[in-house]
XYZ file of C-alpha atoms in Angstrom:
672
model
C -0.142 -0.158 0.041
C 1.408 3.613 -0.977
C 2.597 5.835 1.860
C -0.399 8.690 0.846
C -3.078 5.736 0.727
C -1.808 4.406 4.135
C -2.279 7.972 5.765
C -5.335 8.773 3.962
C -7.107 5.291 5.324
C -6.181 5.595 9.099
C -6.065 9.635 9.202
C -2.683 9.569 11.441
C 0.043 11.932 11.501
C 3.139 9.523 11.261
C 6.572 11.017 10.917
C 7.181 9.874 6.890
C 10.344 7.473 8.479
C 7.523 5.443 10.114
C 5.449 4.675 6.928
C 9.070 3.158 5.593
C 8.338 0.440 8.287
C 4.873 -0.647 7.152
C 3.729 -3.327 4.937
C 0.117 -3.919 4.122
C -0.975 -7.116 2.807
C -4.828 -6.862 1.905
C -6.595 -10.446 0.986
C -10.079 -11.670 0.710
C -12.689 -13.697 -1.615
C -13.778 -10.927 -3.472
C -13.631 -6.881 -3.324
C -15.538 -6.145 -0.647
C -14.936 -9.086 2.156
C -11.515 -8.080 2.435
C -8.763 -8.670 5.650
C -5.812 -5.532 6.277
C -2.546 -7.691 7.547
C -0.695 -5.122 8.558
C 3.199 -5.578 9.295
C 4.876 -3.003 11.537
C 8.706 -2.632 12.067
C 9.774 -1.748 15.106
C 14.089 -1.841 13.747
C 13.837 -0.520 10.541
C 17.007 -1.654 9.171
C 16.349 -5.160 10.161
C 13.081 -5.715 9.621
C 13.220 -3.828 6.225
C 15.253 -6.225 5.029
C 13.305 -8.933 6.221
C 10.387 -7.872 4.163
C 12.514 -7.453 1.092
C 14.132 -10.738 1.019
C 10.694 -12.154 1.654
C 9.732 -10.323 -1.864
C 12.717 -10.867 -3.452
C 12.344 -14.587 -2.865
C 8.827 -14.370 -4.532
C 9.958 -12.152 -7.489
C 7.919 -9.612 -6.433
C 8.246 -5.818 -6.460
C 10.597 -4.217 -3.319
C 10.654 -0.779 -4.069
C 9.482 2.208 -1.711
C 5.934 2.903 -3.744
C 5.777 -0.282 -5.925
C 2.839 -2.285 -5.697
C 1.831 -5.815 -6.283
C -0.457 -6.566 -9.273
C -3.035 -9.134 -7.406
C -2.513 -11.582 -10.312
C 1.089 -11.710 -9.338
C 0.091 -12.678 -5.812
C -2.007 -15.870 -5.806
C -2.195 -18.127 -2.905
C 0.737 -20.188 -3.517
C 3.260 -17.072 -3.876
C 1.312 -16.072 -0.847
C 2.361 -18.928 1.183
C 5.716 -18.610 0.055
C 5.844 -14.813 1.374
C 4.660 -16.314 4.664
C 6.941 -18.914 5.155
C 9.954 -16.315 4.538
C 8.425 -13.437 6.707
C 7.592 -15.970 9.111
C 10.197 -18.924 9.178
C 9.319 -22.011 11.378
C 12.218 -23.266 13.043
C 9.800 -25.311 15.414
C 8.516 -27.550 12.903
C 11.689 -27.793 10.652
C 13.229 -29.385 14.038
C 9.917 -31.570 14.159
C 10.511 -32.457 10.371
C 13.973 -33.428 10.907
C 13.769 -35.687 13.620
C 11.288 -37.441 11.573
C 12.454 -37.645 7.614
C 15.831 -39.811 6.558
C 18.781 -38.201 7.719
C 20.544 -36.205 5.414
C 17.498 -35.896 2.973
C 15.540 -32.893 2.279
C 12.120 -34.621 2.245
C 10.403 -37.115 4.123
C 8.951 -39.963 2.034
C 5.341 -41.490 2.290
C 6.454 -44.173 4.749
C 8.174 -41.804 7.495
C 4.898 -39.324 7.075
C 2.832 -42.347 7.543
C 4.517 -43.652 10.697
C 4.535 -39.843 12.057
C 0.770 -39.444 11.728
C 0.339 -42.961 13.563
C 2.764 -42.303 15.872
C 2.263 -38.596 17.251
C -1.263 -37.345 15.537
C -3.728 -40.257 16.509
C -5.136 -40.702 19.829
C -3.492 -43.622 21.614
C -6.413 -45.152 22.724
C -8.751 -45.011 19.747
C -10.036 -48.396 18.526
C -8.105 -49.524 15.546
C -11.070 -51.299 13.459
C -13.299 -48.262 14.203
C -10.489 -45.582 13.494
C -7.809 -47.728 11.472
C -4.355 -46.081 11.332
C -3.395 -43.964 8.347
C -2.083 -45.891 5.357
C 0.106 -45.094 2.873
C -2.488 -44.313 -0.261
C -4.250 -41.856 2.155
C -0.898 -40.273 3.119
C -0.281 -39.770 -0.477
C -3.338 -37.950 -0.973
C -2.063 -35.650 2.055
C 1.258 -35.196 0.036
C -0.725 -34.246 -3.062
C -2.700 -31.433 -1.059
C 0.436 -30.007 0.819
C 3.533 -30.352 -0.981
C 4.443 -27.647 -2.982
C 6.214 -28.977 -5.286
C 5.124 -31.231 -8.189
C 8.267 -33.319 -8.584
C 8.144 -34.381 -5.014
C 4.416 -34.965 -5.194
C 5.667 -37.634 -8.052
C 8.245 -39.267 -5.691
C 5.905 -39.596 -2.342
C 7.965 -36.666 -0.575
C 7.068 -34.392 1.493
C 9.381 -31.049 1.946
C 9.682 -28.879 5.112
C 7.566 -26.565 3.390
C 4.694 -28.937 3.178
C 5.365 -29.977 6.363
C 4.164 -26.347 7.737
C 0.938 -26.614 5.666
C 0.011 -30.137 6.757
C 0.146 -29.139 10.289
C -2.110 -26.385 9.550
C -4.813 -28.214 7.521
C -7.752 -29.313 9.124
C -6.547 -33.083 9.651
C -4.298 -31.735 12.247
C -7.084 -29.573 13.903
C -6.846 -29.954 17.692
C -10.370 -30.141 17.608
C -12.149 -33.708 16.719
C -14.477 -32.150 13.952
C -16.830 -34.557 13.969
C -17.737 -33.261 17.490
C -18.622 -29.980 15.980
C -21.607 -31.404 14.332
C -24.720 -32.820 15.779
C -23.249 -36.328 17.075
C -25.204 -36.411 20.399
C -28.493 -38.433 21.092
C -31.257 -35.894 20.941
C -34.113 -38.135 22.255
C -33.384 -38.186 25.868
C -35.791 -36.561 28.156
C -35.136 -32.248 28.409
C -33.977 -32.893 31.794
C -30.944 -34.915 30.148
C -29.344 -31.900 28.595
C -27.379 -28.851 29.514
C -29.241 -26.074 27.924
C -27.647 -22.751 26.235
C -29.447 -20.357 28.966
C -29.469 -16.320 29.235
C -30.324 -13.979 32.302
C -32.150 -10.766 31.664
C -31.446 -11.496 27.834
C -33.042 -7.516 26.815
C -29.978 -5.873 28.714
C -27.086 -4.737 26.361
C -25.136 -3.123 29.725
C -25.341 -3.357 33.021
C -28.070 -4.414 35.324
C -28.955 -0.843 37.298
C -28.675 1.750 34.491
C -28.248 -0.434 31.204
C -29.934 -0.077 27.883
C -32.561 -2.826 26.782
C -33.194 -3.678 23.336
C -35.398 -6.090 21.382
C -32.128 -6.896 19.392
C -30.583 -8.272 22.260
C -33.282 -11.234 21.587
C -31.989 -11.651 17.985
C -28.274 -11.450 19.195
C -28.721 -14.003 21.792
C -31.001 -16.686 19.722
C -28.233 -15.974 16.827
C -25.648 -17.026 19.125
C -27.321 -20.144 20.076
C -29.045 -19.653 23.197
C -32.157 -21.817 23.628
C -33.870 -20.001 26.845
C -34.313 -16.375 27.124
C -35.525 -14.265 29.789
C -38.384 -11.780 30.066
C -39.162 -9.351 32.777
C -42.503 -8.493 31.854
C -44.419 -5.414 33.762
C -47.924 -3.636 33.196
C -48.258 -0.462 31.201
C -48.468 2.631 33.454
C -52.548 2.699 32.653
C -54.458 -0.749 32.235
C -54.843 0.275 28.556
C -51.585 0.757 27.910
C -49.286 -1.907 26.304
C -47.057 -4.632 28.670
C -43.589 -3.723 28.727
C -40.309 -5.541 29.366
C -37.688 -3.680 31.578
C -35.439 -4.438 34.803
C -38.116 -3.258 37.795
C -36.697 -0.647 40.219
C -33.585 0.436 38.127
C -32.993 2.788 35.644
C -33.087 0.724 32.815
C -35.247 1.449 30.001
C -38.761 0.021 28.588
C -38.991 -2.119 25.676
C -42.411 -3.401 24.464
C -43.336 -6.958 25.199
C -44.653 -7.434 21.484
C -41.620 -6.081 20.262
C -39.551 -8.526 22.131
C -41.850 -11.721 21.299
C -41.329 -10.578 17.371
C -37.454 -10.500 17.356
C -37.959 -13.911 19.326
C -40.105 -15.280 16.623
C -37.944 -14.092 13.762
C -34.590 -15.400 15.255
C -36.000 -18.500 17.260
C -34.768 -21.035 14.934
C -32.056 -19.652 12.423
C -28.958 -21.390 13.977
C -30.534 -24.127 15.712
C -34.191 -26.544 15.173
C -34.463 -27.251 18.704
C -36.653 -25.761 21.485
C -36.799 -22.494 22.775
C -37.735 -21.744 26.364
C -38.806 -18.261 27.142
C -38.688 -17.848 30.826
C -41.155 -15.641 32.234
C -40.510 -13.236 35.251
C -44.051 -11.896 35.395
C -45.292 -8.581 37.464
C -48.160 -7.757 35.000
C -51.359 -8.026 37.770
C -53.997 -6.436 35.360
C -55.861 -9.604 34.121
C -56.334 -7.136 31.132
C -52.925 -6.599 30.220
C -52.072 -10.692 31.055
C -54.666 -11.594 28.674
C -52.921 -9.029 26.185
C -49.869 -10.912 26.783
C -51.352 -14.286 25.957
C -52.518 -13.321 22.905
C -49.318 -11.674 21.334
C -47.743 -14.955 22.444
C -50.565 -16.991 20.219
C -50.393 -14.498 17.108
C -46.839 -13.256 16.960
C -45.290 -16.865 17.695
C -48.244 -18.551 16.050
C -47.645 -22.530 14.805
C -44.172 -22.382 16.998
C -45.768 -22.033 20.536
C -46.701 -25.140 22.032
C -49.824 -24.734 23.761
C -50.904 -27.991 24.572
C -48.904 -31.261 26.115
C -47.897 -33.782 23.613
C -50.071 -36.890 23.267
C -47.139 -39.147 24.391
C -45.980 -37.252 27.426
C -49.312 -35.968 29.453
C -48.694 -33.857 32.561
C -48.740 -36.523 35.190
C -46.460 -38.418 37.572
C -43.636 -40.665 36.760
C -44.273 -39.840 32.896
C -40.657 -37.750 31.505
C -40.311 -35.018 29.680
C -40.178 -34.985 25.626
C -36.954 -34.908 24.294
C -35.417 -31.806 22.109
C -36.180 -34.043 18.875
C -39.984 -34.344 19.970
C -39.860 -30.893 20.267
C -38.224 -29.343 17.554
C -39.336 -25.833 16.258
C -41.280 -25.662 19.388
C -41.596 -22.520 21.935
C -42.313 -23.351 25.307
C -43.476 -20.872 28.013
C -42.114 -21.142 31.532
C -44.866 -18.662 33.442
C -46.561 -19.239 36.890
C -49.469 -21.380 36.500
C -52.739 -21.480 38.589
C -52.436 -23.315 41.572
C -56.265 -24.200 42.393
C -57.329 -24.356 46.292
C -59.224 -27.695 46.921
C -62.605 -27.842 45.022
C -61.837 -24.552 43.255
C -62.581 -24.464 39.426
C -61.515 -21.810 37.388
C -64.837 -19.471 37.797
C -63.874 -20.207 42.011
C -60.359 -18.939 40.788
C -61.522 -15.622 39.088
C -63.775 -14.825 41.937
C -61.109 -15.406 44.776
C -58.649 -13.562 42.799
C -61.242 -10.495 42.192
C -61.674 -10.521 46.037
C -57.952 -10.364 46.718
C -57.208 -7.963 44.284
C -59.746 -5.634 46.360
C -58.199 -5.810 49.712
C -54.359 -5.832 47.901
C -54.131 -4.059 44.950
C -52.004 -1.300 45.378
C -50.576 -0.319 41.911
C -46.883 -1.220 41.530
C -44.842 2.525 41.577
C -43.936 2.931 37.996
C -43.279 6.669 38.431
C -39.164 7.604 38.436
C -37.690 10.831 40.088
C -35.352 13.044 37.863
C -32.445 10.575 38.953
C -34.571 7.673 37.085
C -35.159 5.746 40.726
C -38.392 5.314 42.230
C -39.092 7.974 44.820
C -39.213 6.587 48.369
C -42.573 8.889 49.010
C -44.261 6.532 46.410
C -43.291 3.311 48.287
C -43.876 5.191 52.087
C -47.702 4.731 50.347
C -47.698 0.932 50.498
C -47.675 -1.152 53.512
C -44.324 -1.769 55.658
C -43.937 -5.515 53.859
C -44.493 -4.310 50.603
C -41.939 -1.586 51.046
C -39.496 -3.720 52.158
C -40.164 -6.328 49.406
C -39.628 -3.959 46.781
C -36.750 -2.051 48.329
C -35.255 -5.226 48.278
C -35.779 -6.227 45.048
C -33.225 -3.366 44.148
C -30.262 -5.074 45.459
C -31.444 -8.646 45.211
C -33.800 -9.066 41.970
C -37.704 -8.966 41.188
C -37.839 -13.038 40.482
C -39.709 -13.291 44.302
C -42.562 -10.889 43.268
C -44.084 -12.493 40.535
C -47.623 -12.365 40.455
C -50.201 -15.169 39.885
C -50.953 -16.355 36.239
C -54.564 -15.431 34.841
C -56.516 -18.248 32.725
C -54.929 -16.891 29.357
C -51.262 -16.834 30.383
C -51.940 -20.022 32.550
C -53.381 -22.055 29.550
C -49.895 -21.742 27.730
C -47.754 -23.181 30.357
C -46.956 -27.094 30.210
C -43.783 -28.722 30.526
C -41.856 -25.561 32.150
C -43.681 -24.891 34.920
C -42.089 -22.904 38.142
C -42.516 -23.602 41.373
C -40.940 -22.525 44.788
C -38.228 -24.752 45.881
C -39.005 -26.040 49.180
C -36.642 -29.299 49.343
C -35.364 -31.978 46.966
C -38.108 -34.516 48.058
C -40.962 -32.139 46.914
C -42.729 -33.033 43.597
C -39.946 -35.678 43.031
C -42.474 -37.365 40.924
C -43.546 -34.474 38.472
C -41.122 -33.763 35.834
C -42.660 -30.957 34.250
C -42.102 -28.660 37.331
C -38.782 -26.066 37.664
C -37.454 -23.931 40.242
C -35.142 -21.334 39.983
C -32.414 -20.620 42.334
C -29.609 -17.449 42.694
C -26.241 -18.596 42.176
C -26.017 -18.111 46.320
C -28.775 -20.749 46.858
C -27.730 -23.301 44.250
C -24.013 -22.816 45.591
C -25.606 -23.634 49.401
C -27.570 -26.668 47.852
C -24.678 -28.274 45.883
C -22.306 -28.356 48.740
C -24.665 -29.601 51.279
C -26.232 -31.834 49.069
C -24.479 -32.426 45.933
C -25.971 -36.059 45.469
C -29.495 -34.638 45.864
C -28.919 -32.187 43.613
C -27.503 -34.233 40.881
C -30.405 -36.616 40.950
C -33.064 -33.764 41.270
C -31.751 -32.942 38.195
C -31.992 -36.421 36.754
C -35.993 -35.820 36.557
C -36.646 -32.486 36.391
C -34.876 -29.370 35.350
C -33.693 -26.317 37.267
C -32.564 -22.993 36.389
C -29.477 -21.156 38.005
C -29.368 -17.237 38.018
C -26.995 -14.379 39.061
C -27.433 -12.732 42.563
C -28.534 -9.601 42.388
C -25.466 -7.423 43.704
C -23.725 -8.446 40.119
C -24.840 -4.866 38.823
C -22.139 -5.000 36.192
C -23.679 -7.726 34.392
C -20.763 -9.865 35.512
C -21.000 -13.840 35.500
C -20.315 -16.515 37.676
C -18.490 -19.866 36.370
C -20.923 -22.062 35.264
C -19.053 -24.954 35.502
C -19.937 -25.512 39.280
C -23.361 -25.704 38.692
C -23.244 -27.718 35.546
C -21.406 -30.140 37.957
C -24.185 -31.174 39.608
C -26.341 -31.523 36.085
C -28.349 -27.974 36.477
C -29.697 -27.943 32.858
C -30.404 -23.792 32.743
C -27.457 -22.020 33.618
C -28.336 -18.342 32.973
C -25.725 -16.027 32.133
C -25.457 -12.406 31.051
C -25.316 -12.537 27.810
C -23.671 -9.058 27.147
C -20.528 -9.629 29.025
C -17.636 -11.598 27.616
C -16.034 -12.434 30.373
C -14.636 -15.987 31.274
C -17.712 -17.662 32.373
C -19.095 -16.538 29.107
C -16.361 -17.177 27.209
C -16.659 -21.126 28.686
C -20.293 -21.014 27.964
C -20.114 -20.095 24.165
C -17.040 -22.310 23.363
C -18.669 -25.517 24.806
C -22.000 -24.785 22.999
C -20.424 -24.480 19.936
C -20.326 -28.083 19.868
C -22.923 -30.663 18.811
C -23.950 -28.772 15.866
C -24.663 -25.828 17.883
C -27.895 -26.830 18.813
C -27.816 -25.610 21.914
C -28.111 -28.822 24.076
C -25.237 -31.037 25.304
C -26.179 -34.173 26.861
C -25.160 -34.839 30.195
C -22.967 -38.064 30.692
C -24.468 -40.872 31.600
C -23.982 -41.144 35.107
C -26.170 -37.661 35.660
C -28.913 -39.097 33.612
C -29.736 -42.533 35.025
C -31.428 -43.342 38.267
C -29.427 -46.430 38.883
C -26.287 -44.503 39.172
C -24.500 -42.820 41.821
C -22.756 -39.793 40.970
C -21.294 -37.242 43.559
C -19.132 -34.476 41.812
C -16.734 -34.135 44.941
C -15.544 -37.523 45.096
C -11.675 -37.677 44.468
C -12.504 -41.117 43.725
C -12.921 -43.177 40.575
C -16.462 -42.439 39.543
C -17.737 -45.799 38.901
C -16.095 -47.300 35.839
C -15.621 -43.738 34.178
C -11.836 -43.772 33.245
C -10.150 -40.705 33.925
C -7.583 -38.835 31.638
C -4.284 -37.548 31.769
C -3.610 -34.235 29.129
C -0.088 -33.013 28.780
C -0.018 -30.215 26.702
C 3.735 -28.333 25.268
C 3.272 -25.102 24.179
C 5.699 -24.769 21.246
C 5.604 -21.164 19.723
C 2.954 -18.727 18.301
C 2.101 -16.882 15.211
C 1.277 -13.151 14.043
C -0.072 -12.677 17.939
C -0.103 -9.056 17.430
C 0.130 -6.094 15.416
C 2.272 -4.738 17.901
C 5.763 -6.054 19.017
C 5.259 -6.841 22.445
C 6.682 -9.403 24.954
C 3.914 -12.613 25.421
C 2.953 -15.321 27.712
C 0.936 -18.294 27.763
C -1.542 -19.419 30.310
C -3.049 -22.757 30.771
C -5.956 -24.016 33.235
C -8.771 -26.587 33.488
C -12.414 -26.401 34.164
C -14.114 -29.558 35.918
C -14.953 -31.057 38.912
C -13.718 -29.798 41.913
C -11.313 -32.794 42.511
C -9.678 -32.121 38.981
C -6.194 -30.769 38.714
C -6.576 -27.108 39.691
C -2.894 -25.182 39.003
C -2.984 -22.842 36.152
C 0.396 -23.322 34.479
C 2.049 -20.425 32.781
C 4.934 -19.840 30.126
C 7.993 -17.494 30.577
C 8.027 -14.257 29.291
C 9.490 -13.917 25.799
C 12.475 -12.048 26.172
C 12.211 -10.179 22.926
C 8.969 -8.099 21.547
C 8.595 -10.613 18.812
C 4.642 -10.963 18.016
C 5.397 -12.479 14.565
C 6.991 -16.080 15.367
C 7.861 -16.082 19.518
C 9.178 -19.661 20.818
C 8.615 -21.024 24.157
C 9.019 -24.863 23.593
C 9.394 -25.343 27.628
C 8.529 -28.372 29.551
C 4.833 -29.482 29.177
C 2.038 -28.785 31.180
C 0.627 -31.813 32.640
C -3.077 -32.235 33.925
C -2.293 -35.869 35.561
C -6.067 -36.842 36.631
C -8.819 -35.217 35.078
C -11.850 -37.422 36.611
C -14.384 -37.045 34.302
C -13.095 -35.797 31.139
C -16.634 -34.848 29.915
C -17.316 -32.371 32.588
C -13.482 -30.601 31.648
C -12.814 -28.057 29.396
C -9.083 -26.945 28.639
C -8.363 -23.002 28.383
C -5.338 -21.887 26.725
C -4.812 -17.479 26.892
C -2.337 -15.411 25.150
C -1.637 -12.341 27.022
C 0.728 -9.598 26.463
C 3.918 -8.623 28.854
C 1.874 -6.747 31.839
C -2.129 -9.457 31.418
C -3.106 -7.484 28.137
C -5.515 -10.534 26.074
C -4.401 -11.120 23.021
C -6.416 -14.327 22.349
C -7.818 -17.400 23.753
C -9.176 -21.179 22.792
C -11.513 -23.007 25.293
C -11.666 -26.821 24.048
C -13.919 -29.568 25.730
C -11.416 -32.386 27.148
C -13.245 -34.988 25.106
C -13.025 -33.002 22.018
C -9.269 -32.175 22.389
C -6.923 -34.404 19.814
C -3.569 -35.747 20.188
C -0.648 -34.422 18.408
C 1.277 -31.323 16.746
C -1.539 -28.767 16.355
C -1.858 -24.905 15.271
C -4.657 -23.471 17.864
C -6.522 -20.348 16.143
C -7.040 -18.110 18.937
C -10.563 -16.425 19.602
C -11.706 -12.955 20.958
C -13.413 -12.252 24.183
C -16.761 -12.600 22.333
C -15.219 -16.163 21.053
C -14.845 -14.280 17.382
C -12.135 -16.123 15.108
C -8.706 -13.902 15.102
C -7.926 -13.377 11.625
C -3.995 -14.926 12.309
C -2.917 -14.875 16.084
C -2.474 -18.799 16.415
C -0.541 -21.142 18.996
C 1.251 -24.306 17.692
C 1.369 -26.728 20.921
C 1.842 -30.523 21.011
C -0.811 -32.680 23.217
C -0.868 -36.075 24.314
C -4.474 -37.169 25.746
C -3.940 -40.754 27.716
C -5.912 -42.608 30.334
C -4.583 -41.793 33.624
C -2.532 -44.711 35.128
C -1.663 -44.210 38.859
C 1.999 -44.726 39.582
C 1.387 -47.836 41.662
C -0.007 -49.525 38.379
C 2.678 -47.901 35.955
C 4.831 -51.237 35.689
C 1.782 -53.621 34.701
C 0.286 -51.346 31.589
C 1.299 -52.389 28.228
């Protein structure tokens, strides 16, 4: 890119000599979807010569204001340029140790042995997953080797080795697990469900903005359970609204949220969507309007009646995601009849109750956006205390009873107040919600009972009310006891949300992940705090060596890598980190330190590996979170993600991974 164009594009007043240190490579499938790779030298003489040498090797212009014709810069030339700009001594060393001595190539047989010895999981069944054969390996040589002569001879050059190790055949992820591979015919309670809290908010819980667009974006991100905090309009004839009660957040129309949901519910996944209502609309007329909107806007997507095969009776399990494909389920309070009471009697009782207790919920806010205390003081002390407490602890406990129209829409997700693990143990269709504090108390006090509870019915966990900044708790601890709807603030890309998004990327982005058999079957015993073997589950050992990085930053910075494991309480908890690179080299830093070993991962199906690249001073560069069961053995390039889990264009890490069954030291001598 010429100097004056660079100045125009970036609108920056660089000194002239700074522009001599910049090279911009523009690539893309067409003239619109372009990616700009900016290479900036911090040592003009050294790096300029490096770039010139790379261009010279490709027989490309090297002058100060020279341009390159796109026809002269196809993919093959681009690869050669990158190889010269970013040499790979780390891969050359691997290549040298596996090819014929004194030969500048690897034979087909050598490559076959390398693949089977280094790139293949040792515990795979040879019949189901046969080792590589020379004929298949020849196809890999044809795909990655740049020299036609080498292809004819069945040989792979060091450059071909680089591109082979960058190819999808050597992804660190088992590619089949990205597609829909799990059984989707088990009861809903057997799945982790991608879930959102206060979905309408774009920022903080107290003064952040609300927008219907959040429902679209959250559903398009794979979420299957969204929350709607419903409140009545200011007059009985007004529209129902969605807002975070008793805060300075703005209001959106209930119908606008439903329209956004209807548009996006099944764009990414065909499996059921759950609408978790926190309903504060205490006017029958407005509740009826809400129910009408649900029926008309959601249409045939709305499940209004239980499926014939799964009646709402004791002992009957929930239907499966497959049974409920394309359906939207409503979680809202359902009418609870008193003994001998029919629908007309319920209406009469509600009418009498309203005459006595009907105090309008204060909606007028002062200039600061906060409900004045004078408004609250008009109410009785108990109500006032409850509503003031709602500011700090949330408003879920202030939900109103459902009237007939809304109640009739509720079937398989009927919320009840949790009293004990024994209550409603035979009714799969009732669900309880817990703040993270209450859920943590239960899982530490009664973990086995919590697991058993979640085998037959569902639970929903949500952040404590003091998380005003919309931060998140770690979902892992609640997945460990089988909680299905572990609801997070999707607007905050912190580590908990990163883990949630990374894991639900698997199984075809369906938004449903099947729990381990031991967390579903009533005849199995599972204690997440057990430090011993879990029945017949085989623990794993994971070893990872951080070898090098590629194009980690557009700036010249020192960097380091951290590696940690999320899993059961008894899993290895150590967070490893490499040394900081001695030089500010962002293009191809090399570590190649001793491997980081997680010796005994008790239940690999409940564990995930996190790798994060950081600048000196702990500034985030990129990360990757991968379920342990999806991690492949061998040499791999790990493409890094942004904080919002979006793939970064170039930053990657080169690692070596070994996945093995865990063998206690006392048995080591008896295992072959």
